Each structure stands twice: as structure tokens, then as C-alpha cells.
Short mmCIF file of C-alpha atoms and ligand atoms in Angstrom, two decimals:
data_model
loop_
_atom_site.label_atom_id
_atom_site.label_comp_id
_atom_site.label_asym_id
_atom_site.label_seq_id
_atom_site.Cartn_x
_atom_site.Cartn_y
_atom_site.Cartn_z
CA MET A 1 -9.48 46.88 -3.17
CA ALA A 2 -10.96 45.08 -0.07
CA SER A 3 -11.16 41.83 -1.92
CA ARG A 4 -7.83 41.78 -2.97
CA ALA A 5 -6.71 42.23 0.70
CA ALA A 6 -9.20 39.64 1.53
CA GLY A 7 -7.67 37.26 -1.23
CA ALA A 8 -3.94 37.90 0.68
CA LEU A 9 -5.11 37.02 3.55
CA LEU A 10 -6.91 34.04 2.50
CA LEU A 11 -3.74 33.39 0.86
CA ALA A 12 -1.79 33.80 3.75
CA ALA A 13 -3.82 31.45 5.80
CA ALA A 14 -3.63 28.66 3.22
CA LEU A 15 0.27 29.05 3.61
CA LEU A 16 0.40 29.11 7.39
CA VAL A 17 -2.29 25.89 7.42
CA CYS A 18 0.17 24.22 4.70
CA SER A 19 3.25 24.51 6.62
CA SER A 20 1.53 23.62 9.90
CA SER A 21 0.12 20.66 8.60
CA SER A 22 3.98 19.61 7.19
CA SER A 23 5.65 20.50 9.93
CA SER A 24 2.71 18.47 12.18
CA ALA A 25 3.41 15.37 9.62
CA ALA A 26 7.11 15.64 10.44
CA ARG A 27 7.33 12.95 13.28
CA MET A 28 9.35 10.14 10.99
CA PRO A 29 11.05 7.11 11.88
CA PRO A 30 14.99 6.78 11.58
CA ILE A 31 15.90 6.97 7.96
CA ALA A 32 17.28 3.36 6.93
CA LYS A 33 20.86 3.23 5.78
CA GLY A 34 21.32 4.14 2.01
CA LEU A 35 17.83 6.29 2.00
CA SER A 36 17.25 9.88 2.16
CA LEU A 37 14.99 12.86 1.60
CA GLY A 38 15.30 14.66 -1.51
CA TYR A 39 17.38 11.72 -3.20
CA TYR A 40 16.54 12.81 -6.45
CA ASP A 41 17.12 16.68 -6.01
CA GLU A 42 19.87 16.91 -8.43
CA ARG A 43 19.34 13.92 -10.56
CA CYS A 44 15.64 14.87 -11.47
CA PRO A 45 14.47 17.48 -9.19
CA GLN A 46 11.06 17.53 -10.84
CA ALA A 47 10.38 13.73 -10.62
CA GLU A 48 7.98 13.30 -7.55
CA ALA A 49 5.93 16.62 -9.61
CA ILE A 50 5.89 14.15 -12.55
CA VAL A 51 4.60 11.37 -10.54
CA PHE A 52 1.92 13.52 -8.69
CA SER A 53 0.58 14.98 -11.41
CA PHE A 54 0.18 11.82 -13.34
CA LEU A 55 -1.85 10.70 -10.77
CA GLN A 56 -3.75 13.40 -10.09
CA GLU A 57 -5.51 12.94 -13.38
CA ALA A 58 -5.30 9.04 -13.50
CA ILE A 59 -7.00 8.97 -9.97
CA ALA A 60 -9.89 11.47 -10.93
CA LYS A 61 -10.54 9.37 -13.88
CA ASP A 62 -10.69 6.21 -11.52
CA VAL A 63 -10.66 6.25 -7.72
CA GLY A 64 -9.87 2.63 -7.58
CA LEU A 65 -6.56 2.92 -8.79
CA ALA A 66 -5.63 5.12 -5.31
CA ALA A 67 -6.49 1.65 -3.39
CA ALA A 68 -5.04 -0.39 -5.72
CA LEU A 69 -1.54 1.30 -5.73
CA LEU A 70 -1.63 1.47 -1.67
CA ARG A 71 -2.12 -2.00 -1.75
CA LEU A 72 0.37 -2.91 -4.25
CA HIS A 73 2.95 -1.02 -1.84
CA PHE A 74 2.07 -3.11 1.24
CA HIS A 75 2.42 -6.42 -0.81
CA ASP A 76 5.47 -5.79 -2.44
CA CYS A 77 7.13 -4.57 0.81
CA PHE A 78 5.86 -7.43 3.10
CA VAL A 79 7.42 -10.16 0.52
CA GLN A 80 11.36 -9.90 0.63
CA GLY A 81 11.40 -6.31 1.30
CA CYS A 82 10.13 -3.16 -0.99
CA ASP A 83 12.61 -4.11 -4.01
CA ALA A 84 9.87 -4.00 -6.70
CA SER A 85 9.98 -7.95 -6.74
CA ILE A 86 6.12 -7.74 -7.21
CA LEU A 87 6.20 -6.35 -10.24
CA LEU A 88 8.20 -8.89 -12.12
CA ASP A 89 6.42 -11.09 -14.63
CA GLY A 90 6.73 -14.73 -14.03
CA THR A 91 9.50 -16.57 -16.63
CA PRO A 92 8.42 -18.29 -19.86
CA ALA A 93 9.66 -21.25 -18.40
CA GLY A 94 7.32 -21.67 -15.89
CA GLY A 95 8.66 -19.95 -12.96
CA LYS A 96 5.54 -18.37 -10.88
CA SER A 97 6.12 -14.82 -9.80
CA GLU A 98 4.78 -13.11 -6.85
CA LYS A 99 2.33 -11.40 -9.17
CA GLN A 100 0.99 -15.00 -9.93
CA ALA A 101 0.49 -16.21 -5.94
CA PRO A 102 -2.79 -16.44 -4.84
CA PRO A 103 -3.20 -12.99 -2.74
CA ASN A 104 -2.28 -11.33 -5.85
CA LEU A 105 -5.53 -12.33 -7.78
CA THR A 106 -7.24 -9.32 -6.59
CA LEU A 107 -4.37 -6.93 -7.38
CA ARG A 108 -5.46 -4.54 -9.90
CA SER A 109 -3.74 -4.85 -13.47
CA SER A 110 -4.30 -0.68 -13.29
CA ALA A 111 -1.94 -0.59 -10.71
CA PHE A 112 0.68 -2.23 -12.47
CA LYS A 113 -0.09 -0.26 -15.62
CA ALA A 114 0.11 2.88 -14.03
CA VAL A 115 3.67 2.11 -12.69
CA ASP A 116 4.51 1.00 -16.13
CA ASP A 117 3.25 4.18 -17.62
CA LEU A 118 4.96 6.06 -14.27
CA ARG A 119 8.15 4.50 -15.36
CA ALA A 120 8.42 5.43 -19.04
CA LEU A 121 6.95 9.02 -18.30
CA LEU A 122 10.00 9.57 -16.15
CA ASP A 123 12.25 7.86 -18.04
CA ARG A 124 11.59 10.54 -20.65
CA GLU A 125 12.03 13.62 -18.49
CA CYS A 126 14.53 12.05 -16.39
CA GLY A 127 16.60 9.61 -18.16
CA GLY A 128 16.50 5.67 -17.57
CA THR A 129 18.51 5.39 -14.73
CA VAL A 130 16.52 7.74 -12.38
CA LEU A 131 13.83 6.48 -10.47
CA SER A 132 13.96 3.23 -9.63
CA CYS A 133 10.71 1.01 -9.82
CA PRO A 134 10.87 0.61 -5.83
CA GLY A 135 11.01 4.37 -5.56
CA LEU A 136 8.18 4.72 -7.95
CA VAL A 137 5.96 2.27 -5.61
CA PRO A 138 6.16 4.19 -2.12
CA LEU A 139 5.74 7.29 -3.84
CA ALA A 140 2.97 6.20 -5.77
CA ALA A 141 1.00 4.98 -2.87
CA ARG A 142 1.45 8.38 -0.75
CA ASP A 143 0.70 10.29 -3.38
CA SER A 144 -2.92 8.12 -3.77
CA VAL A 145 -3.40 8.07 -0.09
CA HIS A 146 -3.30 12.13 -0.49
CA LEU A 147 -5.52 12.55 -3.64
CA ALA A 148 -8.01 10.37 -1.64
CA GLY A 149 -8.04 12.86 1.27
CA GLY A 150 -5.47 11.24 3.43
CA PRO A 151 -2.06 12.88 4.89
CA TRP A 152 1.02 13.84 2.73
CA TYR A 153 4.26 13.01 4.11
CA GLN A 154 7.93 12.47 2.75
CA VAL A 155 9.09 9.36 1.49
CA PRO A 156 12.76 8.85 2.07
CA LEU A 157 14.05 7.23 -1.62
CA GLY A 158 17.29 5.62 -3.11
CA ARG A 159 16.12 1.70 -3.15
CA LEU A 160 17.12 -0.58 -5.78
CA ASP A 161 15.40 -2.99 -7.93
CA GLY A 162 15.66 -6.67 -6.65
CA LEU A 163 16.72 -9.16 -9.20
CA LYS A 164 14.61 -11.92 -8.34
CA PHE A 165 10.98 -12.86 -7.11
CA ALA A 166 9.77 -14.51 -4.13
CA SER A 167 8.78 -17.78 -4.18
CA GLN A 168 4.88 -18.94 -4.21
CA GLU A 169 5.32 -20.31 -0.61
CA ALA A 170 7.12 -17.32 0.47
CA VAL A 171 4.02 -14.88 -0.48
CA LEU A 172 1.72 -16.81 1.40
CA ASP A 173 3.86 -17.19 4.58
CA ALA A 174 4.57 -13.15 4.37
CA LEU A 175 0.91 -11.94 3.80
CA PRO A 176 -1.68 -12.71 6.69
CA PRO A 177 -4.53 -13.76 5.47
CA PRO A 178 -7.70 -12.09 6.07
CA SER A 179 -8.78 -14.81 8.56
CA SER A 180 -6.26 -13.65 10.82
CA ASN A 181 -6.62 -12.71 14.42
CA VAL A 182 -4.76 -10.07 16.30
CA THR A 183 -2.12 -12.12 17.87
CA GLU A 184 -1.42 -13.68 14.62
CA LEU A 185 -1.38 -10.13 12.82
CA LEU A 186 1.26 -8.97 15.72
CA GLN A 187 3.39 -11.94 15.28
CA ALA A 188 3.55 -11.60 11.32
CA LEU A 189 4.27 -7.76 11.73
CA GLY A 190 6.64 -8.52 14.43
CA LYS A 191 8.90 -10.39 11.95
CA LEU A 192 9.05 -7.02 10.05
CA LYS A 193 9.44 -4.98 13.30
CA LEU A 194 6.22 -3.44 13.02
CA ASP A 195 4.35 -3.12 16.25
CA ASP A 196 0.66 -2.86 17.51
CA ASN A 197 0.33 1.00 16.53
CA ASP A 198 1.54 -0.14 13.13
CA LEU A 199 -0.60 -2.94 12.81
CA VAL A 200 -3.77 -0.89 13.37
CA ALA A 201 -2.69 2.35 11.54
CA LEU A 202 -1.78 0.43 8.45
CA SER A 203 -4.79 -1.63 8.77
CA GLY A 204 -6.50 1.88 8.17
CA GLY A 205 -5.73 1.53 4.44
CA HIS A 206 -8.70 -0.29 4.29
CA THR A 207 -10.73 2.83 4.46
CA VAL A 208 -10.59 2.66 0.60
CA GLY A 209 -10.80 0.06 -1.92
CA ILE A 210 -12.90 -3.17 -2.12
CA ALA A 211 -12.85 -6.94 -1.42
CA HIS A 212 -14.17 -9.76 -3.01
CA CYS A 213 -16.52 -12.38 -1.29
CA PRO A 214 -14.09 -15.20 -1.06
CA SER A 215 -12.51 -12.84 1.29
CA PHE A 216 -15.04 -12.41 3.94
CA GLY A 217 -17.65 -15.17 3.01
CA ASP A 218 -16.32 -17.43 5.68
CA ARG A 219 -17.84 -14.78 8.20
CA LEU A 220 -21.03 -15.25 6.40
CA TYR A 221 -21.47 -19.21 5.99
CA PRO A 222 -22.07 -21.67 6.71
CA LYS A 223 -22.70 -19.47 9.48
CA GLN A 224 -22.72 -15.61 10.54
CA ASP A 225 -19.93 -14.53 12.57
CA GLU A 226 -21.45 -13.21 15.91
CA THR A 227 -19.26 -10.31 16.15
CA MET A 228 -20.47 -8.92 13.08
CA ASP A 229 -23.29 -6.57 12.81
CA LYS A 230 -26.50 -8.03 11.70
CA TRP A 231 -27.82 -5.46 9.41
CA PHE A 232 -24.52 -5.35 7.97
CA ALA A 233 -24.08 -9.33 7.48
CA GLY A 234 -27.56 -8.79 6.09
CA GLN A 235 -26.10 -6.44 3.39
CA LEU A 236 -23.12 -8.25 2.74
CA LYS A 237 -25.13 -11.50 1.92
CA LEU A 238 -27.04 -9.57 -0.91
CA THR A 239 -23.52 -8.93 -2.43
CA CYS A 240 -22.32 -12.37 -1.54
CA PRO A 241 -25.42 -14.73 -1.92
CA LYS A 242 -22.52 -17.47 -1.74
CA LYS A 243 -19.52 -17.79 0.12
CA ASP A 244 -17.71 -17.54 -3.18
CA THR A 245 -19.67 -15.60 -5.19
CA ASP A 246 -17.76 -13.53 -8.01
CA ASN A 247 -18.93 -10.27 -6.65
CA SER A 248 -17.06 -7.22 -4.15
CA THR A 249 -17.76 -4.58 -1.83
CA ALA A 250 -16.36 -1.74 -0.11
CA ASN A 251 -13.93 -2.02 2.87
CA ASP A 252 -15.36 1.00 4.27
CA ILE A 253 -19.04 1.11 4.19
CA ARG A 254 -19.15 4.77 5.48
CA THR A 255 -16.91 6.83 3.05
CA PRO A 256 -15.66 3.75 0.69
CA ASP A 257 -13.65 6.53 -1.58
CA VAL A 258 -12.50 8.65 0.92
CA PHE A 259 -8.89 8.57 3.27
CA ASP A 260 -10.26 8.86 6.14
CA ASN A 261 -10.47 7.64 9.89
CA LYS A 262 -14.07 6.14 9.02
CA TYR A 263 -12.58 2.59 9.11
CA TYR A 264 -12.50 2.69 12.60
CA VAL A 265 -15.75 3.89 13.24
CA ASP A 266 -17.04 1.06 10.83
CA LEU A 267 -14.71 -1.24 13.27
CA MET A 268 -16.62 0.12 16.82
CA ASN A 269 -19.92 -0.37 14.93
CA ARG A 270 -18.95 -4.07 14.55
CA GLN A 271 -18.99 -3.52 10.64
CA GLY A 272 -15.26 -4.53 9.48
CA LEU A 273 -15.19 -6.41 6.85
CA PHE A 274 -12.27 -9.24 7.40
CA THR A 275 -11.39 -10.97 10.75
CA SER A 276 -8.32 -9.02 10.35
CA ASP A 277 -10.12 -5.94 10.80
CA GLN A 278 -12.54 -6.56 13.17
CA ASP A 279 -10.36 -8.35 15.69
CA LEU A 280 -8.59 -5.17 16.32
CA TYR A 281 -11.46 -3.67 18.26
CA SER A 282 -11.96 -7.27 19.85
CA ASP A 283 -8.69 -7.58 21.36
CA ALA A 284 -7.70 -5.45 24.09
CA ARG A 285 -4.37 -4.84 23.05
CA THR A 286 -5.37 -3.07 19.79
CA LYS A 287 -9.10 -1.70 21.10
CA PRO A 288 -7.74 1.53 22.70
CA ILE A 289 -5.69 2.59 19.70
CA VAL A 290 -9.02 2.03 17.06
CA THR A 291 -10.85 3.88 19.71
CA LYS A 292 -8.44 6.50 19.82
CA PHE A 293 -8.28 6.98 15.60
CA ALA A 294 -12.05 6.60 15.66
CA VAL A 295 -12.34 10.11 17.48
CA ASP A 296 -9.15 11.92 16.31
CA GLN A 297 -8.59 11.37 12.76
CA SER A 298 -5.56 13.34 13.01
CA ALA A 299 -3.78 11.27 15.58
CA PHE A 300 -4.78 8.50 12.64
CA PHE A 301 -3.12 10.27 9.47
CA ASP A 302 0.39 10.88 12.05
CA GLN A 303 0.57 7.16 12.66
CA PHE A 304 -0.42 6.15 9.43
CA ALA A 305 2.29 8.66 7.73
CA PHE A 306 4.78 7.43 10.43
CA SER A 307 3.84 3.46 9.73
CA MET A 308 4.01 4.16 6.16
CA VAL A 309 7.36 5.38 5.92
CA LYS A 310 8.80 2.31 7.99
CA MET A 311 6.81 -0.11 6.12
CA GLY A 312 8.46 1.33 3.37
CA GLN A 313 11.90 0.80 4.73
CA ILE A 314 11.63 -2.55 5.17
CA GLU A 315 14.70 -4.51 3.86
CA VAL A 316 15.28 -2.10 0.93
CA LEU A 317 18.28 -2.76 -1.24
CA THR A 318 20.73 0.55 -1.31
CA GLY A 319 23.90 1.47 -2.14
CA LYS A 320 26.39 -1.58 -1.65
CA GLN A 321 24.36 -4.16 -2.08
CA GLN A 322 23.08 -5.97 -4.95
CA GLY A 323 20.20 -4.33 -7.17
CA GLN A 324 19.67 -2.40 -10.13
CA ILE A 325 17.69 0.34 -11.97
CA ARG A 326 15.15 -1.89 -14.02
CA LYS A 327 14.58 -0.43 -17.41
CA ARG A 328 10.83 -1.84 -17.33
CA CYS A 329 9.75 -2.73 -14.03
CA SER A 330 8.13 -6.14 -15.12
CA VAL A 331 11.68 -7.56 -16.39
CA PRO A 332 15.48 -7.41 -14.71
CA ASN A 333 17.58 -5.71 -17.22
CA ALA A 334 19.46 -8.41 -18.66
CA ALA A 335 16.44 -10.30 -20.09
CA VAL A 336 15.27 -6.98 -21.91
CA ALA A 337 18.88 -6.65 -23.39
CA ALA A 338 18.68 -10.30 -24.20
CA GLY A 339 15.28 -9.41 -26.10
CA ASP A 340 13.79 -12.98 -25.62
CA GLY A 341 11.88 -12.35 -22.14
CA ALA A 342 13.00 -15.75 -21.02
CA TRP A 343 15.01 -14.26 -18.04
CA SER A 344 16.38 -16.69 -15.43
CA VAL A 345 16.48 -16.02 -11.80
CA VAL A 346 19.92 -15.81 -11.99
CA GLU A 347 21.08 -12.85 -13.21
CA THR A 348 23.99 -10.76 -14.11
CA VAL A 349 24.17 -8.18 -10.82
CA VAL A 350 24.72 -4.99 -11.56
CA ASP A 351 26.81 -3.23 -8.76
CA ALA A 352 24.48 -0.58 -7.49
CA ALA A 353 26.76 2.00 -7.29
CA GLU A 354 28.15 1.45 -10.64
CA SER A 355 24.49 1.59 -11.94
CA LEU A 356 23.94 4.98 -10.35
CA VAL A 357 26.68 7.03 -11.78
CA LEU A 358 25.31 9.25 -14.57
C1 LIG B 401 -2.78 -6.49 8.06
C2 LIG B 401 -3.04 -7.06 7.42
C3 LIG B 401 -4.04 -7.20 6.06
C4 LIG B 401 -4.94 -7.70 5.68
C5 LIG B 401 -4.96 -9.31 6.41
C6 LIG B 401 -5.28 -7.21 4.42
C7 LIG B 401 -5.99 -8.48 3.50
C8 LIG B 401 -6.57 -7.68 2.56
C9 LIG B 401 -7.90 -8.39 1.68
C10 LIG B 401 -7.79 -9.73 1.98
C11 LIG B 401 -8.10 -7.38 0.72
C12 LIG B 401 -9.40 -7.67 -0.61
C13 LIG B 401 -8.78 -8.42 -1.46
C14 LIG B 401 -9.82 -8.85 -2.50
O1 LIG B 401 -10.80 -9.57 -1.64
O2 LIG B 401 -10.21 -7.74 -3.38
C15 LIG B 401 -7.74 -6.22 0.81
C16 LIG B 401 -7.59 -5.07 0.00
C17 LIG B 401 -7.09 -3.89 0.39
N1 LIG B 401 -6.05 -3.87 1.43
FE1 LIG B 401 -5.45 -5.06 2.67
N2 LIG B 401 -4.66 -6.45 4.24
C18 LIG B 401 -3.94 -6.20 5.17
C19 LIG B 401 -3.22 -4.95 5.83
C20 LIG B 401 -3.26 -4.00 4.09
C21 LIG B 401 -2.05 -2.55 4.30
C22 LIG B 401 -1.22 -2.77 5.71
C23 LIG B 401 -2.45 -1.80 3.45
C24 LIG B 401 -1.98 -0.78 2.97
C25 LIG B 401 -1.23 0.06 3.94
C26 LIG B 401 -3.95 -2.60 3.09
C27 LIG B 401 -4.22 -1.86 1.65
C28 LIG B 401 -5.44 -2.40 1.50
C29 LIG B 401 -6.31 -1.78 0.46
C30 LIG B 401 -6.29 0.10 -0.31
C31 LIG B 401 -7.06 -2.96 -0.29
C32 LIG B 401 -8.05 -2.44 -1.36
C33 LIG B 401 -7.22 -2.90 -3.06
C34 LIG B 401 -8.45 -2.18 -3.93
O3 LIG B 401 -9.39 -2.10 -3.77
O4 LIG B 401 -7.87 -2.81 -4.96
N3 LIG B 401 -4.07 -3.75 3.42
N4 LIG B 401 -6.56 -6.16 1.97
C1 LIG B 402 -5.54 -16.84 16.98
O1 LIG B 402 -5.57 -17.72 16.23
C2 LIG B 402 -4.62 -18.80 16.39
C3 LIG B 402 -4.69 -19.75 15.23
O2 LIG B 402 -6.05 -19.90 14.59
C4 LIG B 402 -5.07 -19.63 17.59
O3 LIG B 402 -4.40 -20.42 18.25
C5 LIG B 402 -5.66 -18.56 18.61
O4 LIG B 402 -5.96 -19.00 19.98
C6 LIG B 402 -6.05 -17.17 18.54
N1 LIG B 402 -5.95 -16.30 19.55
C7 LIG B 402 -7.05 -15.73 19.93
C8 LIG B 402 -6.79 -14.79 21.18
O5 LIG B 402 -8.18 -15.84 19.84
C1 LIG B 403 -23.44 -8.28 -6.63
O1 LIG B 403 -23.81 -7.13 -5.37
C2 LIG B 403 -24.68 -6.42 -5.76
C3 LIG B 403 -24.84 -5.52 -4.78
O2 LIG B 403 -23.82 -4.95 -4.15
C4 LIG B 403 -26.02 -7.57 -5.66
O3 LIG B 403 -27.00 -6.47 -6.25
C5 LIG B 403 -25.95 -8.06 -7.27
O4 LIG B 403 -27.34 -9.14 -6.91
C6 LIG B 403 -24.79 -9.17 -6.64
N1 LIG B 403 -24.57 -10.05 -7.78
C7 LIG B 403 -24.29 -11.51 -7.61
C8 LIG B 403 -24.03 -11.98 -8.82
O5 LIG B 403 -24.69 -11.71 -6.21
C1 LIG B 404 -2.33 -8.76 -11.72
C2 LIG B 404 -1.69 -10.17 -12.04
O1 LIG B 404 -0.55 -10.45 -12.52
N1 LIG B 404 -2.58 -11.00 -11.19
C3 LIG B 404 -2.02 -12.46 -11.08
C4 LIG B 404 -2.34 -13.11 -10.25
O2 LIG B 404 -2.21 -14.19 -10.39
C5 LIG B 404 -2.77 -15.11 -11.16
C6 LIG B 404 -2.60 -16.57 -11.12
O3 LIG B 404 -3.05 -17.13 -9.76
C7 LIG B 404 -2.79 -14.79 -12.52
O4 LIG B 404 -3.67 -15.36 -13.56
C8 LIG B 404 -3.11 -13.27 -11.99
O5 LIG B 404 -2.81 -12.49 -13.61
#
């Protein structure tokens, strides 16, 4: 009896914690026109639960998938908006897609596979025209963050798939290299209407995942970057005996697989991996934000959720604009129908509103 009462109390406490944490995560930027919360409530109310349980299992087997899906979302949104153009294969005629641009060399194939598997699963459960590929990607990123220990937040939905991918030049232009300083980063993010708080919070994505030697080798060779902690540099040199060694290391040395605020503690100890990370603590404009997040994880989580929703709404295609719901995330529909895969960038444009009518 006593234990049942205790159990009930525990349950009540758990519910309280849940409801208070979800209300504290409620700070949200304005929702982009055409997107909404609960977009799938009628069409397929179980869509988000399907995504979550799929990822729960997949990430339990491979924690790296969480990092891979988070980074995929970032790359998709920074290049030509969150239109899932990152998922499109190149054309057999030789047209290179975003996937094939140099920054994507290190996007993990496990992330592309998980999105394809999820797309197929949702097709079976909800019908083919329900959840778009650019709707899937932010949901997968959100659940990945949460499953790795980070915040949960609501994702406004209703994006349509883009019909073409960006050029190689556009990719290089949109994604800042890891050698960027804060001035360059603020410039790149400013073009997307993201500010200094967004920059510091979103860079906190580097609390999970890995990086390969060529991404930071220039901070070790020919001479060690003086802002880098000497012990840390020594460790990195063991992993990367040469600037371009084909090897990798954790982005966050303290808790490599946990989504927490230790990345900011790394920065305060001069143990950030990239110049783009470490400069956040060197630059007077962003240093106070780094310090705040290092001592207050909930301040980080709150800003991260806010900034992710903002990032997830960059140039989305909705309602009256031109887009479609791709049947396969890697190929536009017309090419699937033609059956040859030799799709061209000039596609039959499906009117969004029309394609959404079920
Ligand atoms: C601010 C500018 C950014 C730069 C310069 C940058 C750069 C990089 C680089 C160079 C890598 C390692 C690639 C490799 O060598 O394997 C990386 C990995 C990663 N980045 Fe960023 N990034 C930035 C922003 C972001 C944002 C906004 C997010 C997400 C919110 C993010 C999430 C990740 C994740 C999760 C990984 C690990 C991926 C994996 O383990 O597969 N990054 N980033
Ligand atoms: C940032 O990098 C740019 C380009 O390399 C350089 O011109 C500028 O001086 C740097 N800014 C700071 C504050 O270091
Ligand atoms: C890769 O890194 C590990 C340590 O992280 C190191 O023991 C190994 O020697 C490195 N491999 C190469 C080829 O340098
Ligand atoms: C995951 C993926 O498609 N990666 C590609 C990145 O680009 C290179 C070419 O630059 C391709 O070989 C990879 O397959």
C-alpha cells in the first residue's frame, strides 16, 4: 500500500517535471508562414511517434547517427533553405548535387539511409503524400538531440520538397569553413537572419559527433595554434600524426556522445576543435554567451531549441510556392515516374496546394 502511494507520488512528480520542462521549452521564434504546429494532427497523428520510436532503436545501436542527423539538418537549411535538397542524388548526366560537394564528404551515409528508411515507413503507415522529406529532417534532428540527452522542442511542420539542388559553388558559399573566425561566422549567419546567440547556441551541436583530421589539422601543423591548450594539442597529434591523416576524434572531449553543455566548458579550457569553435570564446562579442552556457545548461538548452526552430525555417517552401512531396527523398517525383533516374533539374512543377490534397 505504502509503495503504491509512493509510486503514485513518483508518477505525479514525474508528470509535473514533464509539464514544467515542456512549458519552459515553449519559448519559440515566430512560426514561418505556411508552417504550423500539429500540421499532421489530422493527416497522420502518429507521424511524430513513428519517427521517434524508429530513432530510439536506431540511435541505441549507433549513437553516431544522432550527430549525423543533426548535422544533415544544418547542411540542408544553410544551403538554399530547408528543402531537403541535400538528399538529392546527382544526375547520371554528371550534374553534381549538394551531397557531392566537398563539405558533405563527411556527412555520414547512415543519416541518408535513416531518412530513406523513415520515409518508407511513413509511406506505409500514413500514405505517400503525408510527411515531406524536409519535414522529416528537422524531426529526426530534434529527436536525435533529445535521445542524446538534449532538450525536446516542438517543430513547426508543413515544408515542401525542393525540386532542384544547389550548385557546388553555392554549397561552399553557404557553409562556413571550420577555419572561420567570429566575424566571418556572424557574416555568414547574418545572411540567414541568425544572430550571435544563434551562432553560439547552434555551434553547441558540436557537443556530439566527430571530426576528421583535415578539418582541424591546420591548427596543429606546421605550427600549433597558440590559442589551443598544449595538452589537448598533444592528444590531437596522436590522432593526427599528419595534417591530413585519415582519422577522426570527438568534437567534445569531455562527453563525446552526450548532448550537454560540456562543449562550452571545452571552449573555456581552450579545448575547442575548430577555429570556428574556439574563437567563440576568444571574441569579446560571443565570449559572455559561451560563459553563460558553460555554467547554465538550461540556458543553453532553451536557446538551442529556439535557434533550431529558427534555423529550421530558413527559406522553407510552403503552400503557394513551388514544391512537392517526394516519394523518394533522393530523387524528384518526375524522375521516379520516368523510371530512368536521369532526372533533369528542370522538373514538372507540382502545385503545392494540389499535391497536398488527399
Ligand atoms: C557555425 C559553423 C559551423 C562550422 C564551421 C561547422 C563545421 C563542422 C566540421 C568541419 C565538422 C566535422 C566534419 C568532419 O571532419 O567530419 C562538423 C561536424 C559536426 N557539426 Fe558542425 N559546423 C558548424 C555548425 C554546426 C551546426 C549549426 C550544427 C547543428 C546544429 C552542427 C553540427 C555538427 C555535428 C553534429 C557534427 C558531427 C557530425 C558527425 O559526427 O557525423 N555544426 N561541423
Ligand atoms: C577574421 O578573418 C578575416 C579573413 O581571414 C580577417 O580579415 C579578419 O581580420 C579576421 N578578424 C578577426 C577579428 O580576427
Ligand atoms: C588514430 O587515432 C588513434 C587515437 O585516437 C591513434 O591511436 C591511431 O594511431 C591513429 N591512427 C593513425 C593512422 O594515425
Ligand atoms: C554521403 C555522400 O553522398 N557523400 C558524397 C560527398 O561527396 C563526395 C564527392 O565529393 C562523394 O564521393 C560522396 O559519396
